Amino acid sequence: MFALPDHHVVTLRGRDALAFAQAQFMSDVAALADGHWQWSGWLTSKGRVIALFALLKADGETLRLVLQDVDPEAFAAQLQRFVFRSKLVIEPGGDLRVGGTFEAHSSAAGPRAAIDHEGFALDFGGDGGVRTLHAGAGLAAPADADALARWAAFDLAHGLPRLPASQAEQWTPQQLSLERLRAYSVKKGCYPGQEIVARTHFLGQAKRGLALFECDAPLEAGQQVTEQDRTFGTIVATVETRGQSLALAVLPFEPAASAPLAQGHPLRPASLRGGLAR
């Protein structure tokens, strides 16, 4: 096991935790069985993704959110503003630490989590192989930069965007192709940004989505993708591994007429893998 220092757990606990999450987050939390998890997220009122996370329903009054690349204290404080009179407590961080393994778990499989008194484990595997996310009280896992980069590359290769702060609140779920992860609902009812998400879905107005690229030069989130001297899209997530960059970019659905570039460097299209949907 190796440490995932860019992953953090936020807990929602209390009588109204489930109802609060159903009203705030973009997935259908009410349809989730105890001990199961799904991809979900929190949107602005304009339908832009603030944060994307794995949401585990531990029981009828306890939800665990596994945030990636998001400050848990700031996220909890921002979410707290919408609690009003709801009976729940939002607990950022705490003593739960997160680690990963590129191995299968004996009990966690698909959407079913493994839960015990010390923490939980989630099946984060996909078509490219198996892996397990572990969260536990005082979990002590060593740092491993190569394994951490491999983990992030696995995310990107399966269409799970790792959004740095510069890309938060910039993109709709459809632009990030989050239907691949079944991370949002267009039928469950109101939540922040739901009107825009539903209108885009039912009117067929989504014009852009994620594409995966490889490049021999370093890339950064926010760089423009160009094609024949015109801006074609934007890189939203990138990782360097094994001497090359892997990047997810938001692009129009129509293919480029010529090879796209980022900062003058050619981008090689790659195929997105499946299997992360829960």
PDB file of C-alpha atoms in Angstrom, residues 28-264:
ATOM      1  CA  ASP A  28     -29.102  10.031  -6.873  1.00  0.00           C
ATOM      2  CA  VAL A  29     -27.968   9.492  -3.298  1.00  0.00           C
ATOM      3  CA  ALA A  30     -31.407   8.291  -2.175  1.00  0.00           C
ATOM      4  CA  ALA A  31     -31.179   5.308  -4.536  1.00  0.00           C
ATOM      5  CA  LEU A  32     -27.867   4.161  -3.046  1.00  0.00           C
ATOM      6  CA  ALA A  33     -27.973   1.063  -0.838  1.00  0.00           C
ATOM      7  CA  ASP A  34     -26.226   0.912   2.523  1.00  0.00           C
ATOM      8  CA  GLY A  35     -22.622  -0.192   2.106  1.00  0.00           C
ATOM      9  CA  HIS A  36     -22.486   0.890  -1.553  1.00  0.00           C
ATOM     10  CA  TRP A  37     -20.806   3.808  -3.297  1.00  0.00           C
ATOM     11  CA  GLN A  38     -21.087   5.843  -6.491  1.00  0.00           C
ATOM     12  CA  TRP A  39     -19.363   8.725  -8.241  1.00  0.00           C
ATOM     13  CA  SER A  40     -20.929  12.074  -7.472  1.00  0.00           C
ATOM     14  CA  GLY A  41     -20.128  15.773  -7.353  1.00  0.00           C
ATOM     15  CA  TRP A  42     -21.163  19.217  -6.241  1.00  0.00           C
ATOM     16  CA  LEU A  43     -22.065  21.930  -8.746  1.00  0.00           C
ATOM     17  CA  THR A  44     -22.427  25.679  -8.777  1.00  0.00           C
ATOM     18  CA  SER A  45     -25.852  27.148  -9.530  1.00  0.00           C
ATOM     19  CA  LYS A  46     -24.637  27.506 -13.121  1.00  0.00           C
ATOM     20  CA  GLY A  47     -23.982  23.777 -13.384  1.00  0.00           C
ATOM     21  CA  ARG A  48     -20.165  23.890 -13.123  1.00  0.00           C
ATOM     22  CA  VAL A  49     -18.320  21.178 -11.210  1.00  0.00           C
ATOM     23  CA  ILE A  50     -16.916  22.398  -7.885  1.00  0.00           C
ATOM     24  CA  ALA A  51     -15.674  18.964  -6.858  1.00  0.00           C
ATOM     25  CA  LEU A  52     -15.928  15.367  -8.036  1.00  0.00           C
ATOM     26  CA  PHE A  53     -15.812  12.574  -5.462  1.00  0.00           C
ATOM     27  CA  ALA A  54     -16.636   8.998  -4.545  1.00  0.00           C
ATOM     28  CA  LEU A  55     -19.692   8.947  -2.253  1.00  0.00           C
ATOM     29  CA  LEU A  56     -20.121   6.013   0.132  1.00  0.00           C
ATOM     30  CA  LYS A  57     -23.345   5.413   2.038  1.00  0.00           C
ATOM     31  CA  ALA A  58     -22.047   3.705   5.167  1.00  0.00           C
ATOM     32  CA  ASP A  59     -25.529   3.598   6.711  1.00  0.00           C
ATOM     33  CA  GLY A  60     -28.756   5.602   6.798  1.00  0.00           C
ATOM     34  CA  GLU A  61     -27.124   8.468   8.702  1.00  0.00           C
ATOM     35  CA  THR A  62     -23.499   8.371   7.559  1.00  0.00           C
ATOM     36  CA  LEU A  63     -21.986   9.335   4.207  1.00  0.00           C
ATOM     37  CA  ARG A  64     -18.284   9.368   3.351  1.00  0.00           C
ATOM     38  CA  LEU A  65     -16.991  11.564   0.534  1.00  0.00           C
ATOM     39  CA  VAL A  66     -13.556  10.771  -0.899  1.00  0.00           C
ATOM     40  CA  LEU A  67     -12.322  14.039  -2.410  1.00  0.00           C
ATOM     41  CA  GLN A  68      -9.509  14.253  -4.943  1.00  0.00           C
ATOM     42  CA  ASP A  69      -7.290  17.338  -5.220  1.00  0.00           C
ATOM     43  CA  VAL A  70      -9.658  19.378  -3.030  1.00  0.00           C
ATOM     44  CA  ASP A  71      -8.936  20.962   0.354  1.00  0.00           C
ATOM     45  CA  PRO A  72     -11.322  19.126   2.718  1.00  0.00           C
ATOM     46  CA  GLU A  73     -11.487  22.004   5.211  1.00  0.00           C
ATOM     47  CA  ALA A  74     -12.412  24.550   2.537  1.00  0.00           C
ATOM     48  CA  PHE A  75     -14.916  22.141   0.944  1.00  0.00           C
ATOM     49  CA  ALA A  76     -16.601  21.446   4.288  1.00  0.00           C
ATOM     50  CA  ALA A  77     -16.783  25.146   5.133  1.00  0.00           C
ATOM     51  CA  GLN A  78     -18.329  25.931   1.750  1.00  0.00           C
ATOM     52  CA  LEU A  79     -20.848  23.105   2.132  1.00  0.00           C
ATOM     53  CA  GLN A  80     -21.670  24.133   5.699  1.00  0.00           C
ATOM     54  CA  ARG A  81     -23.215  27.375   4.425  1.00  0.00           C
ATOM     55  CA  PHE A  82     -26.151  25.369   3.032  1.00  0.00           C
ATOM     56  CA  VAL A  83     -26.944  23.307   6.135  1.00  0.00           C
ATOM     57  CA  PHE A  84     -29.378  25.834   7.674  1.00  0.00           C
ATOM     58  CA  ARG A  85     -31.631  23.814  10.041  1.00  0.00           C
ATOM     59  CA  SER A  86     -30.742  20.353   8.765  1.00  0.00           C
ATOM     60  CA  LYS A  87     -29.680  17.923  11.478  1.00  0.00           C
ATOM     61  CA  LEU A  88     -26.213  16.836  10.392  1.00  0.00           C
ATOM     62  CA  VAL A  89     -22.546  17.396  11.084  1.00  0.00           C
ATOM     63  CA  ILE A  90     -19.933  17.859   8.351  1.00  0.00           C
ATOM     64  CA  GLU A  91     -16.574  16.468   9.468  1.00  0.00           C
ATOM     65  CA  PRO A  92     -13.558  17.286   7.274  1.00  0.00           C
ATOM     66  CA  GLY A  93     -10.474  15.131   7.414  1.00  0.00           C
ATOM     67  CA  GLY A  94     -10.298  13.715  10.898  1.00  0.00           C
ATOM     68  CA  ASP A  95      -8.102  10.695  11.557  1.00  0.00           C
ATOM     69  CA  LEU A  96      -9.025   8.880   8.329  1.00  0.00           C
ATOM     70  CA  ARG A  97      -6.025   8.591   6.019  1.00  0.00           C
ATOM     71  CA  VAL A  98      -6.198   7.356   2.430  1.00  0.00           C
ATOM     72  CA  GLY A  99      -3.963   4.864   0.642  1.00  0.00           C
ATOM     73  CA  GLY A 100      -4.091   2.769  -2.510  1.00  0.00           C
ATOM     74  CA  THR A 101      -3.064  -0.631  -3.810  1.00  0.00           C
ATOM     75  CA  PHE A 102      -3.000  -2.107  -7.301  1.00  0.00           C
ATOM     76  CA  GLU A 103      -4.594  -5.241  -5.921  1.00  0.00           C
ATOM     77  CA  ALA A 104      -8.151  -6.534  -5.596  1.00  0.00           C
ATOM     78  CA  HIS A 105      -9.876  -6.575  -2.204  1.00  0.00           C
ATOM     79  CA  SER A 106     -11.499  -9.723  -0.878  1.00  0.00           C
ATOM     80  CA  SER A 107     -14.755  -7.932   0.041  1.00  0.00           C
ATOM     81  CA  ALA A 108     -14.918  -4.660  -1.925  1.00  0.00           C
ATOM     82  CA  ALA A 109     -16.195  -5.307  -5.446  1.00  0.00           C
ATOM     83  CA  GLY A 110     -17.942  -2.996  -7.908  1.00  0.00           C
ATOM     84  CA  PRO A 111     -20.271  -0.636  -6.011  1.00  0.00           C
ATOM     85  CA  ARG A 112     -20.088  -2.721  -2.811  1.00  0.00           C
ATOM     86  CA  ALA A 113     -17.673  -1.345  -0.230  1.00  0.00           C
ATOM     87  CA  ALA A 114     -15.845  -3.161   2.550  1.00  0.00           C
ATOM     88  CA  ILE A 115     -16.551  -1.384   5.858  1.00  0.00           C
ATOM     89  CA  ASP A 116     -15.259  -2.077   9.352  1.00  0.00           C
ATOM     90  CA  HIS A 117     -14.767  -0.148  12.590  1.00  0.00           C
ATOM     91  CA  GLU A 118     -11.447   1.287  11.362  1.00  0.00           C
ATOM     92  CA  GLY A 119     -12.488   2.540   7.910  1.00  0.00           C
ATOM     93  CA  PHE A 120     -13.468   1.290   4.476  1.00  0.00           C
ATOM     94  CA  ALA A 121     -12.183   0.053   1.122  1.00  0.00           C
ATOM     95  CA  LEU A 122     -13.542   0.813  -2.367  1.00  0.00           C
ATOM     96  CA  ASP A 123     -13.008  -1.020  -5.645  1.00  0.00           C
ATOM     97  CA  PHE A 124     -11.412   1.588  -7.905  1.00  0.00           C
ATOM     98  CA  GLY A 125     -10.504  -0.872 -10.661  1.00  0.00           C
ATOM     99  CA  GLY A 126     -11.418  -0.668 -14.322  1.00  0.00           C
ATOM    100  CA  ASP A 127     -10.785  -2.271 -17.689  1.00  0.00           C
ATOM    101  CA  GLY A 128      -7.076  -1.526 -17.308  1.00  0.00           C
ATOM    102  CA  GLY A 129      -6.664  -3.600 -14.147  1.00  0.00           C
ATOM    103  CA  VAL A 130      -7.537  -3.839 -10.469  1.00  0.00           C
ATOM    104  CA  ARG A 131      -6.870  -1.376  -7.674  1.00  0.00           C
ATOM    105  CA  THR A 132      -8.357  -0.590  -4.266  1.00  0.00           C
ATOM    106  CA  LEU A 133      -8.692   2.641  -2.323  1.00  0.00           C
ATOM    107  CA  HIS A 134      -8.306   2.223   1.456  1.00  0.00           C
ATOM    108  CA  ALA A 135      -9.316   4.735   4.134  1.00  0.00           C
ATOM    109  CA  GLY A 136      -8.592   4.047   7.763  1.00  0.00           C
ATOM    110  CA  ALA A 137      -8.058   5.611  11.135  1.00  0.00           C
ATOM    111  CA  GLY A 138      -4.395   6.463  11.393  1.00  0.00           C
ATOM    112  CA  LEU A 139      -3.599   4.539   8.206  1.00  0.00           C
ATOM    113  CA  ALA A 140       0.179   4.535   7.800  1.00  0.00           C
ATOM    114  CA  ALA A 141       1.156   4.065   4.153  1.00  0.00           C
ATOM    115  CA  PRO A 142       4.553   5.064   2.737  1.00  0.00           C
ATOM    116  CA  ALA A 143       4.978   7.755   0.098  1.00  0.00           C
ATOM    117  CA  ASP A 144       5.664   6.416  -3.392  1.00  0.00           C
ATOM    118  CA  ALA A 145       5.864   9.053  -6.127  1.00  0.00           C
ATOM    119  CA  ASP A 146       5.910   6.514  -8.954  1.00  0.00           C
ATOM    120  CA  ALA A 147       2.866   4.660  -7.635  1.00  0.00           C
ATOM    121  CA  LEU A 148       1.042   7.959  -7.065  1.00  0.00           C
ATOM    122  CA  ALA A 149       1.675   9.011 -10.686  1.00  0.00           C
ATOM    123  CA  ARG A 150       0.544   5.588 -11.896  1.00  0.00           C
ATOM    124  CA  TRP A 151      -2.665   5.980  -9.854  1.00  0.00           C
ATOM    125  CA  ALA A 152      -3.384   9.401 -11.379  1.00  0.00           C
ATOM    126  CA  ALA A 153      -2.618   8.078 -14.875  1.00  0.00           C
ATOM    127  CA  PHE A 154      -5.110   5.252 -14.276  1.00  0.00           C
ATOM    128  CA  ASP A 155      -7.755   7.871 -13.377  1.00  0.00           C
ATOM    129  CA  LEU A 156      -7.160   9.891 -16.534  1.00  0.00           C
ATOM    130  CA  ALA A 157      -7.016   6.832 -18.779  1.00  0.00           C
ATOM    131  CA  HIS A 158     -10.505   5.878 -17.565  1.00  0.00           C
ATOM    132  CA  GLY A 159     -11.976   9.367 -17.996  1.00  0.00           C
ATOM    133  CA  LEU A 160     -11.904  10.392 -14.337  1.00  0.00           C
ATOM    134  CA  PRO A 161     -10.739  14.027 -14.467  1.00  0.00           C
ATOM    135  CA  ARG A 162      -8.415  15.136 -11.681  1.00  0.00           C
ATOM    136  CA  LEU A 163      -9.378  18.789 -11.412  1.00  0.00           C
ATOM    137  CA  PRO A 164      -6.782  21.192  -9.991  1.00  0.00           C
ATOM    138  CA  ALA A 165      -7.997  24.433  -8.434  1.00  0.00           C
ATOM    139  CA  SER A 166      -7.630  26.258 -11.756  1.00  0.00           C
ATOM    140  CA  GLN A 167     -10.208  23.966 -13.355  1.00  0.00           C
ATOM    141  CA  ALA A 168     -12.795  23.931 -10.568  1.00  0.00           C
ATOM    142  CA  GLU A 169     -16.091  25.660 -11.410  1.00  0.00           C
ATOM    143  CA  GLN A 170     -15.150  25.789 -15.113  1.00  0.00           C
ATOM    144  CA  TRP A 171     -16.935  22.789 -16.642  1.00  0.00           C
ATOM    145  CA  THR A 172     -20.355  21.173 -16.740  1.00  0.00           C
ATOM    146  CA  PRO A 173     -20.741  17.426 -16.055  1.00  0.00           C
ATOM    147  CA  GLN A 174     -21.412  16.833 -19.760  1.00  0.00           C
ATOM    148  CA  GLN A 175     -18.273  18.709 -20.817  1.00  0.00           C
ATOM    149  CA  LEU A 176     -16.327  16.401 -18.490  1.00  0.00           C
ATOM    150  CA  SER A 177     -18.157  13.364 -19.937  1.00  0.00           C
ATOM    151  CA  LEU A 178     -19.264  12.325 -16.454  1.00  0.00           C
ATOM    152  CA  GLU A 179     -22.047  10.200 -17.901  1.00  0.00           C
ATOM    153  CA  ARG A 180     -19.242   7.656 -18.359  1.00  0.00           C
ATOM    154  CA  LEU A 181     -19.051   7.434 -14.571  1.00  0.00           C
ATOM    155  CA  ARG A 182     -22.832   7.671 -14.005  1.00  0.00           C
ATOM    156  CA  ALA A 183     -21.910  10.554 -11.716  1.00  0.00           C
ATOM    157  CA  TYR A 184     -24.998  12.707 -12.225  1.00  0.00           C
ATOM    158  CA  SER A 185     -28.759  12.284 -12.453  1.00  0.00           C
ATOM    159  CA  VAL A 186     -31.198  14.100 -14.723  1.00  0.00           C
ATOM    160  CA  LYS A 187     -34.269  12.522 -13.126  1.00  0.00           C
ATOM    161  CA  LYS A 188     -33.931  12.712  -9.340  1.00  0.00           C
ATOM    162  CA  GLY A 189     -35.154  16.294  -8.853  1.00  0.00           C
ATOM    163  CA  CYS A 190     -33.622  19.569  -7.816  1.00  0.00           C
ATOM    164  CA  TYR A 191     -30.023  20.187  -6.820  1.00  0.00           C
ATOM    165  CA  PRO A 192     -27.691  23.132  -7.568  1.00  0.00           C
ATOM    166  CA  GLY A 193     -27.118  23.316 -11.328  1.00  0.00           C
ATOM    167  CA  GLN A 194     -29.724  20.614 -12.066  1.00  0.00           C
ATOM    168  CA  GLU A 195     -31.746  22.786 -14.448  1.00  0.00           C
ATOM    169  CA  ILE A 196     -28.744  23.401 -16.692  1.00  0.00           C
ATOM    170  CA  VAL A 197     -27.642  19.751 -16.564  1.00  0.00           C
ATOM    171  CA  ALA A 198     -31.130  18.483 -17.400  1.00  0.00           C
ATOM    172  CA  ARG A 199     -31.712  21.030 -20.162  1.00  0.00           C
ATOM    173  CA  THR A 200     -28.402  20.145 -21.809  1.00  0.00           C
ATOM    174  CA  HIS A 201     -29.274  16.454 -21.584  1.00  0.00           C
ATOM    175  CA  PHE A 202     -32.857  16.528 -22.843  1.00  0.00           C
ATOM    176  CA  LEU A 203     -32.286  19.110 -25.573  1.00  0.00           C
ATOM    177  CA  GLY A 204     -29.146  17.377 -26.809  1.00  0.00           C
ATOM    178  CA  GLN A 205     -27.088  20.555 -26.462  1.00  0.00           C
ATOM    179  CA  ALA A 206     -23.815  18.986 -25.286  1.00  0.00           C
ATOM    180  CA  LYS A 207     -21.232  20.005 -27.882  1.00  0.00           C
ATOM    181  CA  ARG A 208     -17.977  19.137 -26.066  1.00  0.00           C
ATOM    182  CA  GLY A 209     -16.575  16.271 -24.056  1.00  0.00           C
ATOM    183  CA  LEU A 210     -13.368  14.681 -22.805  1.00  0.00           C
ATOM    184  CA  ALA A 211     -10.622  13.315 -25.026  1.00  0.00           C
ATOM    185  CA  LEU A 212      -7.439  11.553 -23.922  1.00  0.00           C
ATOM    186  CA  PHE A 213      -4.009  12.416 -25.323  1.00  0.00           C
ATOM    187  CA  GLU A 214      -0.378  11.458 -24.898  1.00  0.00           C
ATOM    188  CA  CYS A 215       2.518  13.863 -25.385  1.00  0.00           C
ATOM    189  CA  ASP A 216       6.299  13.641 -25.151  1.00  0.00           C
ATOM    190  CA  ALA A 217       6.535  17.114 -23.561  1.00  0.00           C
ATOM    191  CA  PRO A 218       5.302  18.257 -20.121  1.00  0.00           C
ATOM    192  CA  LEU A 219       1.752  19.606 -20.112  1.00  0.00           C
ATOM    193  CA  GLU A 220      -0.259  21.666 -17.634  1.00  0.00           C
ATOM    194  CA  ALA A 221      -3.954  22.010 -16.881  1.00  0.00           C
ATOM    195  CA  GLY A 222      -5.351  25.140 -18.491  1.00  0.00           C
ATOM    196  CA  GLN A 223      -3.160  24.977 -21.600  1.00  0.00           C
ATOM    197  CA  GLN A 224      -4.982  25.545 -24.853  1.00  0.00           C
ATOM    198  CA  VAL A 225      -5.268  22.821 -27.477  1.00  0.00           C
ATOM    199  CA  THR A 226      -4.809  24.312 -30.934  1.00  0.00           C
ATOM    200  CA  GLU A 227      -5.376  23.069 -34.462  1.00  0.00           C
ATOM    201  CA  GLN A 228      -4.360  25.004 -37.571  1.00  0.00           C
ATOM    202  CA  ASP A 229      -3.827  28.231 -35.587  1.00  0.00           C
ATOM    203  CA  ARG A 230      -7.225  28.115 -33.896  1.00  0.00           C
ATOM    204  CA  THR A 231      -8.026  27.262 -30.286  1.00  0.00           C
ATOM    205  CA  PHE A 232      -9.662  23.867 -30.307  1.00  0.00           C
ATOM    206  CA  GLY A 233     -10.035  23.026 -26.613  1.00  0.00           C
ATOM    207  CA  THR A 234      -8.502  23.111 -23.149  1.00  0.00           C
ATOM    208  CA  ILE A 235      -6.467  20.633 -21.109  1.00  0.00           C
ATOM    209  CA  VAL A 236      -8.193  20.055 -17.763  1.00  0.00           C
ATOM    210  CA  ALA A 237      -6.018  17.343 -16.178  1.00  0.00           C
ATOM    211  CA  THR A 238      -2.555  15.966 -16.775  1.00  0.00           C
ATOM    212  CA  VAL A 239       0.032  13.671 -15.232  1.00  0.00           C
ATOM    213  CA  GLU A 240       3.606  12.789 -16.128  1.00  0.00           C
ATOM    214  CA  THR A 241       4.506   9.118 -16.014  1.00  0.00           C
ATOM    215  CA  ARG A 242       7.159   6.968 -17.637  1.00  0.00           C
ATOM    216  CA  GLY A 243       8.717   9.933 -19.424  1.00  0.00           C
ATOM    217  CA  GLN A 244       5.580  11.217 -21.113  1.00  0.00           C
ATOM    218  CA  SER A 245       2.479  13.242 -20.333  1.00  0.00           C
ATOM    219  CA  LEU A 246      -1.056  11.927 -20.263  1.00  0.00           C
ATOM    220  CA  ALA A 247      -3.788  14.549 -20.529  1.00  0.00           C
ATOM    221  CA  LEU A 248      -7.562  14.899 -20.580  1.00  0.00           C
ATOM    222  CA  ALA A 249      -8.866  17.803 -22.651  1.00  0.00           C
ATOM    223  CA  VAL A 250     -12.343  19.218 -23.246  1.00  0.00           C
ATOM    224  CA  LEU A 251     -12.839  19.348 -27.019  1.00  0.00           C
ATOM    225  CA  PRO A 252     -15.677  19.702 -29.524  1.00  0.00           C
ATOM    226  CA  PHE A 253     -17.180  16.388 -30.574  1.00  0.00           C
ATOM    227  CA  GLU A 254     -16.250  16.960 -34.212  1.00  0.00           C
ATOM    228  CA  PRO A 255     -12.729  15.660 -34.872  1.00  0.00           C
ATOM    229  CA  ALA A 256      -9.823  17.973 -35.560  1.00  0.00           C
ATOM    230  CA  ALA A 257      -8.860  18.435 -39.199  1.00  0.00           C
ATOM    231  CA  SER A 258      -5.183  17.981 -38.348  1.00  0.00           C
ATOM    232  CA  ALA A 259      -3.057  16.841 -35.406  1.00  0.00           C
ATOM    233  CA  PRO A 260      -3.862  18.988 -32.325  1.00  0.00           C
ATOM    234  CA  LEU A 261      -1.075  20.781 -30.464  1.00  0.00           C
ATOM    235  CA  ALA A 262      -0.468  22.052 -26.934  1.00  0.00           C
ATOM    236  CA  GLN A 263       2.173  24.768 -26.615  1.00  0.00           C
ATOM    237  CA  GLY A 264       3.382  23.690 -30.052  1.00  0.00           C
TER     238      GLY A 264
END
